[in-house]
Amino acid sequence: FNAQFAEDGSTVIYRKSEYKGKLRYSSLNSVNLQTGKTEQLVKPTRNLEGVTVKGGTVLAVNNGKLISKRIAGKKLKNLPAIPSIKNSQLYITIDGKTKQLSPNGTNVGYLWPSVSPDGGKLLYYVIDEAKANVCNIDGTNPVSLGTLRAPVWLGNDWVVGMVDYDNGEIVTYSQIFAVTSQGTHRTALTDQSKICMYPSTSDDASKIVYTTQNGEIFLMNVATSK
């Protein structure tokens, strides 16, 4: 899960879970799509808290410590900020140093963190409030985007996610929405004719891919403005 392409497009980075007794361990792996060769980048651990792929370099936070491994392309000149989740709290690793942010307080849990393409903002979801938020990279000035699950960046000015409901057993409704990163404008990208879930976006902010409850995959072309 959490599969990501490296810069060359021929290598995929992914996390893998395994159980030892009743405890779950996660490892970080790569697979070359041309040769089929696999490599374990981080051994199974209980504390793989965040993973980011920048260019051809894999950056992982394991128990609060940064692990960096270049698998393709040139060496990074500057390390990007890497968000992570530990014990349901939100952390950020900048220049190899990890600190806790938890912009909405430590009495709530956090999920789905990501850094904007320009590196200036942090997107995250507050479980207890059921809302997505955007704040500065240092955790200041949190802004609520309203109900928006599995949120991802669409460029630097928009966020895309899903608004879904269930009856306790199955999802009964889910639409894909786009919200400005300031939370000032919201627009539906799909209607209620299908249950649309878990969007992802292209690096150039021109395409969105999402799935339906029946396993169908759709590609949507979009144009954004500030």
PDB file of N, CA and C in Angstrom, residues 48-120:
ATOM      1  N   LEU A  48       7.308   2.844  11.339  1.00  0.00           N
ATOM      2  CA  LEU A  48       7.448   3.523  10.049  1.00  0.00           C
ATOM      3  C   LEU A  48       6.335   4.558   9.961  1.00  0.00           C
ATOM      4  N   GLU A  49       6.680   5.807  10.228  1.00  0.00           N
ATOM      5  CA  GLU A  49       5.666   6.833  10.495  1.00  0.00           C
ATOM      6  C   GLU A  49       5.363   7.738   9.311  1.00  0.00           C
ATOM      7  N   GLY A  50       6.280   7.831   8.346  1.00  0.00           N
ATOM      8  CA  GLY A  50       6.046   8.694   7.191  1.00  0.00           C
ATOM      9  C   GLY A  50       6.961   8.320   6.043  1.00  0.00           C
ATOM     10  N   VAL A  51       6.441   8.418   4.814  1.00  0.00           N
ATOM     11  CA  VAL A  51       7.223   8.086   3.624  1.00  0.00           C
ATOM     12  C   VAL A  51       6.956   9.119   2.545  1.00  0.00           C
ATOM     13  N   THR A  52       8.026   9.652   1.949  1.00  0.00           N
ATOM     14  CA  THR A  52       7.921  10.604   0.848  1.00  0.00           C
ATOM     15  C   THR A  52       8.939  10.231  -0.217  1.00  0.00           C
ATOM     16  N   VAL A  53       8.544  10.342  -1.477  1.00  0.00           N
ATOM     17  CA  VAL A  53       9.475  10.134  -2.588  1.00  0.00           C
ATOM     18  C   VAL A  53       9.653  11.467  -3.287  1.00  0.00           C
ATOM     19  N   LYS A  54      10.874  11.952  -3.342  1.00  0.00           N
ATOM     20  CA  LYS A  54      11.194  13.224  -3.987  1.00  0.00           C
ATOM     21  C   LYS A  54      12.210  12.960  -5.079  1.00  0.00           C
ATOM     22  N   GLY A  55      11.802  13.165  -6.335  1.00  0.00           N
ATOM     23  CA  GLY A  55      12.693  12.819  -7.435  1.00  0.00           C
ATOM     24  C   GLY A  55      12.974  11.335  -7.407  1.00  0.00           C
ATOM     25  N   GLY A  56      14.254  10.977  -7.323  1.00  0.00           N
ATOM     26  CA  GLY A  56      14.622   9.572  -7.226  1.00  0.00           C
ATOM     27  C   GLY A  56      15.093   9.186  -5.844  1.00  0.00           C
ATOM     28  N   THR A  57      14.769   9.993  -4.821  1.00  0.00           N
ATOM     29  CA  THR A  57      15.203   9.732  -3.450  1.00  0.00           C
ATOM     30  C   THR A  57      14.005   9.379  -2.568  1.00  0.00           C
ATOM     31  N   VAL A  58      14.162   8.307  -1.824  1.00  0.00           N
ATOM     32  CA  VAL A  58      13.136   7.870  -0.883  1.00  0.00           C
ATOM     33  C   VAL A  58      13.498   8.393   0.499  1.00  0.00           C
ATOM     34  N   LEU A  59      12.548   9.055   1.138  1.00  0.00           N
ATOM     35  CA  LEU A  59      12.740   9.618   2.475  1.00  0.00           C
ATOM     36  C   LEU A  59      11.701   9.014   3.399  1.00  0.00           C
ATOM     37  N   ALA A  60      12.173   8.384   4.464  1.00  0.00           N
ATOM     38  CA  ALA A  60      11.267   7.736   5.406  1.00  0.00           C
ATOM     39  C   ALA A  60      11.593   8.183   6.823  1.00  0.00           C
ATOM     40  N   VAL A  61      10.543   8.284   7.638  1.00  0.00           N
ATOM     41  CA  VAL A  61      10.719   8.588   9.054  1.00  0.00           C
ATOM     42  C   VAL A  61      10.398   7.327   9.837  1.00  0.00           C
ATOM     43  N   ASN A  62      11.415   6.788  10.508  1.00  0.00           N
ATOM     44  CA  ASN A  62      11.261   5.570  11.296  1.00  0.00           C
ATOM     45  C   ASN A  62      11.590   5.886  12.751  1.00  0.00           C
ATOM     46  N   ASN A  63      10.569   5.834  13.598  1.00  0.00           N
ATOM     47  CA  ASN A  63      10.727   6.154  15.018  1.00  0.00           C
ATOM     48  C   ASN A  63      11.347   7.536  15.213  1.00  0.00           C
ATOM     49  N   GLY A  64      10.875   8.488  14.397  1.00  0.00           N
ATOM     50  CA  GLY A  64      11.312   9.869  14.522  1.00  0.00           C
ATOM     51  C   GLY A  64      12.633  10.189  13.856  1.00  0.00           C
ATOM     52  N   LYS A  65      13.305   9.196  13.256  1.00  0.00           N
ATOM     53  CA  LYS A  65      14.595   9.418  12.614  1.00  0.00           C
ATOM     54  C   LYS A  65      14.467   9.315  11.098  1.00  0.00           C
ATOM     55  N   LEU A  66      15.164  10.204  10.390  1.00  0.00           N
ATOM     56  CA  LEU A  66      15.090  10.258   8.937  1.00  0.00           C
ATOM     57  C   LEU A  66      16.003   9.224   8.301  1.00  0.00           C
ATOM     58  N   ILE A  67      15.443   8.481   7.339  1.00  0.00           N
ATOM     59  CA  ILE A  67      16.206   7.546   6.515  1.00  0.00           C
ATOM     60  C   ILE A  67      16.107   8.019   5.074  1.00  0.00           C
ATOM     61  N   SER A  68      17.247   8.185   4.413  1.00  0.00           N
ATOM     62  CA  SER A  68      17.275   8.687   3.036  1.00  0.00           C
ATOM     63  C   SER A  68      18.018   7.694   2.155  1.00  0.00           C
ATOM     64  N   LYS A  69      17.410   7.357   1.000  1.00  0.00           N
ATOM     65  CA  LYS A  69      18.067   6.451   0.069  1.00  0.00           C
ATOM     66  C   LYS A  69      17.762   6.869  -1.359  1.00  0.00           C
ATOM     67  N   ARG A  70      18.811   7.146  -2.135  1.00  0.00           N
ATOM     68  CA  ARG A  70      18.644   7.537  -3.535  1.00  0.00           C
ATOM     69  C   ARG A  70      18.640   6.280  -4.391  1.00  0.00           C
ATOM     70  N   ILE A  71      17.583   6.118  -5.189  1.00  0.00           N
ATOM     71  CA  ILE A  71      17.471   4.938  -6.042  1.00  0.00           C
ATOM     72  C   ILE A  71      17.502   5.294  -7.520  1.00  0.00           C
ATOM     73  N   ALA A  72      17.381   6.587  -7.838  1.00  0.00           N
ATOM     74  CA  ALA A  72      17.429   7.030  -9.234  1.00  0.00           C
ATOM     75  C   ALA A  72      17.678   8.531  -9.260  1.00  0.00           C
ATOM     76  N   GLY A  73      18.150   9.031 -10.399  1.00  0.00           N
ATOM     77  CA  GLY A  73      18.299  10.466 -10.575  1.00  0.00           C
ATOM     78  C   GLY A  73      19.436  11.066  -9.769  1.00  0.00           C
ATOM     79  N   LYS A  74      19.429  12.397  -9.700  1.00  0.00           N
ATOM     80  CA  LYS A  74      20.484  13.138  -9.029  1.00  0.00           C
ATOM     81  C   LYS A  74      20.230  13.255  -7.524  1.00  0.00           C
ATOM     82  N   LYS A  75      21.290  13.527  -6.807  1.00  0.00           N
ATOM     83  CA  LYS A  75      21.192  13.733  -5.369  1.00  0.00           C
ATOM     84  C   LYS A  75      20.418  15.003  -5.072  1.00  0.00           C
ATOM     85  N   LEU A  76      19.552  14.953  -4.070  1.00  0.00           N
ATOM     86  CA  LEU A  76      18.764  16.119  -3.706  1.00  0.00           C
ATOM     87  C   LEU A  76      19.658  17.218  -3.138  1.00  0.00           C
ATOM     88  N   LYS A  77      19.417  18.450  -3.584  1.00  0.00           N
ATOM     89  CA  LYS A  77      20.153  19.587  -3.031  1.00  0.00           C
ATOM     90  C   LYS A  77      19.587  20.001  -1.677  1.00  0.00           C
ATOM     91  N   ASN A  78      18.264  19.890  -1.555  1.00  0.00           N
ATOM     92  CA  ASN A  78      17.604  20.248  -0.295  1.00  0.00           C
ATOM     93  C   ASN A  78      16.590  19.167   0.067  1.00  0.00           C
ATOM     94  N   LEU A  79      16.543  18.810   1.326  1.00  0.00           N
ATOM     95  CA  LEU A  79      15.586  17.812   1.777  1.00  0.00           C
ATOM     96  C   LEU A  79      14.219  18.451   1.973  1.00  0.00           C
ATOM     97  N   PRO A  80      13.158  17.842   1.434  1.00  0.00           N
ATOM     98  CA  PRO A  80      11.819  18.394   1.652  1.00  0.00           C
ATOM     99  C   PRO A  80      11.326  18.091   3.059  1.00  0.00           C
ATOM    100  N   ALA A  81      10.318  18.826   3.492  1.00  0.00           N
ATOM    101  CA  ALA A  81       9.670  18.533   4.771  1.00  0.00           C
ATOM    102  C   ALA A  81       8.868  17.242   4.633  1.00  0.00           C
ATOM    103  N   ILE A  82       8.935  16.410   5.654  1.00  0.00           N
ATOM    104  CA  ILE A  82       8.269  15.110   5.608  1.00  0.00           C
ATOM    105  C   ILE A  82       7.294  14.998   6.769  1.00  0.00           C
ATOM    106  N   PRO A  83       5.994  14.899   6.500  1.00  0.00           N
ATOM    107  CA  PRO A  83       5.018  14.729   7.583  1.00  0.00           C
ATOM    108  C   PRO A  83       4.930  13.267   7.997  1.00  0.00           C
ATOM    109  N   SER A  84       4.562  13.039   9.235  1.00  0.00           N
ATOM    110  CA  SER A  84       4.414  11.677   9.730  1.00  0.00           C
ATOM    111  C   SER A  84       3.393  11.651  10.859  1.00  0.00           C
ATOM    112  N   ILE A  85       2.897  10.450  11.132  1.00  0.00           N
ATOM    113  CA  ILE A  85       1.936  10.236  12.205  1.00  0.00           C
ATOM    114  C   ILE A  85       2.521   9.244  13.204  1.00  0.00           C
ATOM    115  N   LYS A  86       2.528   9.631  14.487  1.00  0.00           N
ATOM    116  CA  LYS A  86       2.988   8.739  15.548  1.00  0.00           C
ATOM    117  C   LYS A  86       2.002   8.833  16.703  1.00  0.00           C
ATOM    118  N   ASN A  87       1.476   7.676  17.090  1.00  0.00           N
ATOM    119  CA  ASN A  87       0.469   7.632  18.170  1.00  0.00           C
ATOM    120  C   ASN A  87      -0.673   8.598  17.894  1.00  0.00           C
ATOM    121  N   SER A  88      -1.092   8.653  16.632  1.00  0.00           N
ATOM    122  CA  SER A  88      -2.212   9.482  16.159  1.00  0.00           C
ATOM    123  C   SER A  88      -1.919  10.972  16.183  1.00  0.00           C
ATOM    124  N   GLN A  89      -0.664  11.371  16.475  1.00  0.00           N
ATOM    125  CA  GLN A  89      -0.298  12.779  16.493  1.00  0.00           C
ATOM    126  C   GLN A  89       0.507  13.142  15.247  1.00  0.00           C
ATOM    127  N   LEU A  90       0.471  14.417  14.872  1.00  0.00           N
ATOM    128  CA  LEU A  90       1.089  14.894  13.643  1.00  0.00           C
ATOM    129  C   LEU A  90       2.482  15.450  13.926  1.00  0.00           C
ATOM    130  N   TYR A  91       3.451  14.976  13.137  1.00  0.00           N
ATOM    131  CA  TYR A  91       4.837  15.412  13.263  1.00  0.00           C
ATOM    132  C   TYR A  91       5.330  15.907  11.903  1.00  0.00           C
ATOM    133  N   ILE A  92       6.414  16.679  11.920  1.00  0.00           N
ATOM    134  CA  ILE A  92       7.060  17.136  10.700  1.00  0.00           C
ATOM    135  C   ILE A  92       8.567  16.982  10.861  1.00  0.00           C
ATOM    136  N   THR A  93       9.223  16.479   9.821  1.00  0.00           N
ATOM    137  CA  THR A  93      10.680  16.348   9.826  1.00  0.00           C
ATOM    138  C   THR A  93      11.252  17.334   8.828  1.00  0.00           C
ATOM    139  N   ILE A  94      12.038  18.274   9.311  1.00  0.00           N
ATOM    140  CA  ILE A  94      12.661  19.301   8.472  1.00  0.00           C
ATOM    141  C   ILE A  94      14.162  19.282   8.726  1.00  0.00           C
ATOM    142  N   ASP A  95      14.930  19.170   7.625  1.00  0.00           N
ATOM    143  CA  ASP A  95      16.396  19.095   7.721  1.00  0.00           C
ATOM    144  C   ASP A  95      16.843  17.993   8.680  1.00  0.00           C
ATOM    145  N   GLY A  96      16.126  16.877   8.646  1.00  0.00           N
ATOM    146  CA  GLY A  96      16.498  15.722   9.452  1.00  0.00           C
ATOM    147  C   GLY A  96      16.047  15.763  10.892  1.00  0.00           C
ATOM    148  N   LYS A  97      15.401  16.854  11.319  1.00  0.00           N
ATOM    149  CA  LYS A  97      14.952  16.983  12.694  1.00  0.00           C
ATOM    150  C   LYS A  97      13.424  16.876  12.764  1.00  0.00           C
ATOM    151  N   THR A  98      12.950  16.017  13.642  1.00  0.00           N
ATOM    152  CA  THR A  98      11.512  15.760  13.761  1.00  0.00           C
ATOM    153  C   THR A  98      10.950  16.448  15.002  1.00  0.00           C
ATOM    154  N   LYS A  99       9.799  17.123  14.806  1.00  0.00           N
ATOM    155  CA  LYS A  99       9.131  17.744  15.949  1.00  0.00           C
ATOM    156  C   LYS A  99       7.622  17.558  15.816  1.00  0.00           C
ATOM    157  N   GLN A 100       6.949  17.561  16.945  1.00  0.00           N
ATOM    158  CA  GLN A 100       5.496  17.409  16.958  1.00  0.00           C
ATOM    159  C   GLN A 100       4.838  18.745  16.672  1.00  0.00           C
ATOM    160  N   LEU A 101       3.797  18.693  15.813  1.00  0.00           N
ATOM    161  CA  LEU A 101       3.033  19.894  15.499  1.00  0.00           C
ATOM    162  C   LEU A 101       1.662  19.865  16.176  1.00  0.00           C
ATOM    163  N   SER A 102       0.820  18.886  15.779  1.00  0.00           N
ATOM    164  CA  SER A 102      -0.535  18.755  16.319  1.00  0.00           C
ATOM    165  C   SER A 102      -1.231  20.116  16.382  1.00  0.00           C
ATOM    166  N   PRO A 103      -1.455  20.771  15.221  1.00  0.00           N
ATOM    167  CA  PRO A 103      -1.985  22.136  15.194  1.00  0.00           C
ATOM    168  C   PRO A 103      -3.345  22.293  15.852  1.00  0.00           C
ATOM    169  N   ASN A 104      -4.153  21.232  15.874  1.00  0.00           N
ATOM    170  CA  ASN A 104      -5.490  21.310  16.449  1.00  0.00           C
ATOM    171  C   ASN A 104      -5.548  20.758  17.863  1.00  0.00           C
ATOM    172  N   GLY A 105      -4.380  20.585  18.480  1.00  0.00           N
ATOM    173  CA  GLY A 105      -4.324  20.093  19.838  1.00  0.00           C
ATOM    174  C   GLY A 105      -3.942  18.628  19.916  1.00  0.00           C
ATOM    175  N   THR A 106      -3.534  18.188  21.095  1.00  0.00           N
ATOM    176  CA  THR A 106      -3.113  16.799  21.284  1.00  0.00           C
ATOM    177  C   THR A 106      -4.244  15.891  21.767  1.00  0.00           C
ATOM    178  N   ASN A 107      -5.432  16.462  21.921  1.00  0.00           N
ATOM    179  CA  ASN A 107      -6.580  15.672  22.365  1.00  0.00           C
ATOM    180  C   ASN A 107      -7.369  15.102  21.199  1.00  0.00           C
ATOM    181  N   VAL A 108      -6.866  15.282  19.968  1.00  0.00           N
ATOM    182  CA  VAL A 108      -7.499  14.731  18.776  1.00  0.00           C
ATOM    183  C   VAL A 108      -6.469  13.904  18.011  1.00  0.00           C
ATOM    184  N   GLY A 109      -6.959  13.056  17.088  1.00  0.00           N
ATOM    185  CA  GLY A 109      -6.088  12.230  16.270  1.00  0.00           C
ATOM    186  C   GLY A 109      -5.971  12.780  14.856  1.00  0.00           C
ATOM    187  N   TYR A 110      -4.848  12.473  14.194  1.00  0.00           N
ATOM    188  CA  TYR A 110      -4.566  13.009  12.865  1.00  0.00           C
ATOM    189  C   TYR A 110      -4.358  11.882  11.855  1.00  0.00           C
ATOM    190  N   LEU A 111      -4.603  12.208  10.575  1.00  0.00           N
ATOM    191  CA  LEU A 111      -4.505  11.210   9.508  1.00  0.00           C
ATOM    192  C   LEU A 111      -4.245  11.932   8.187  1.00  0.00           C
ATOM    193  N   TRP A 112      -3.733  11.205   7.205  1.00  0.00           N
ATOM    194  CA  TRP A 112      -3.559  11.666   5.825  1.00  0.00           C
ATOM    195  C   TRP A 112      -2.779  12.987   5.694  1.00  0.00           C
ATOM    196  N   PRO A 113      -1.588  13.105   6.279  1.00  0.00           N
ATOM    197  CA  PRO A 113      -0.833  14.357   6.118  1.00  0.00           C
ATOM    198  C   PRO A 113      -0.061  14.394   4.799  1.00  0.00           C
ATOM    199  N   SER A 114       0.080  15.582   4.231  1.00  0.00           N
ATOM    200  CA  SER A 114       0.906  15.764   3.039  1.00  0.00           C
ATOM    201  C   SER A 114       1.321  17.224   2.936  1.00  0.00           C
ATOM    202  N   VAL A 115       2.467  17.454   2.295  1.00  0.00           N
ATOM    203  CA  VAL A 115       3.008  18.796   2.119  1.00  0.00           C
ATOM    204  C   VAL A 115       2.661  19.290   0.722  1.00  0.00           C
ATOM    205  N   SER A 116       2.321  20.569   0.601  1.00  0.00           N
ATOM    206  CA  SER A 116       2.002  21.164  -0.703  1.00  0.00           C
ATOM    207  C   SER A 116       3.213  21.085  -1.625  1.00  0.00           C
ATOM    208  N   PRO A 117       2.996  21.075  -2.943  1.00  0.00           N
ATOM    209  CA  PRO A 117       4.118  20.972  -3.890  1.00  0.00           C
ATOM    210  C   PRO A 117       5.194  22.034  -3.691  1.00  0.00           C
ATOM    211  N   ASP A 118       4.804  23.243  -3.268  1.00  0.00           N
ATOM    212  CA  ASP A 118       5.801  24.297  -3.058  1.00  0.00           C
ATOM    213  C   ASP A 118       6.457  24.225  -1.682  1.00  0.00           C
ATOM    214  N   GLY A 119       6.038  23.266  -0.860  1.00  0.00           N
ATOM    215  CA  GLY A 119       6.655  23.049   0.442  1.00  0.00           C
ATOM    216  C   GLY A 119       6.236  24.012   1.535  1.00  0.00           C
ATOM    217  N   GLY A 120       5.262  24.870   1.265  1.00  0.00           N
ATOM    218  CA  GLY A 120       4.916  25.898   2.242  1.00  0.00           C
ATOM    219  C   GLY A 120       3.751  25.579   3.148  1.00  0.00           C
TER     220      GLY A 120
END
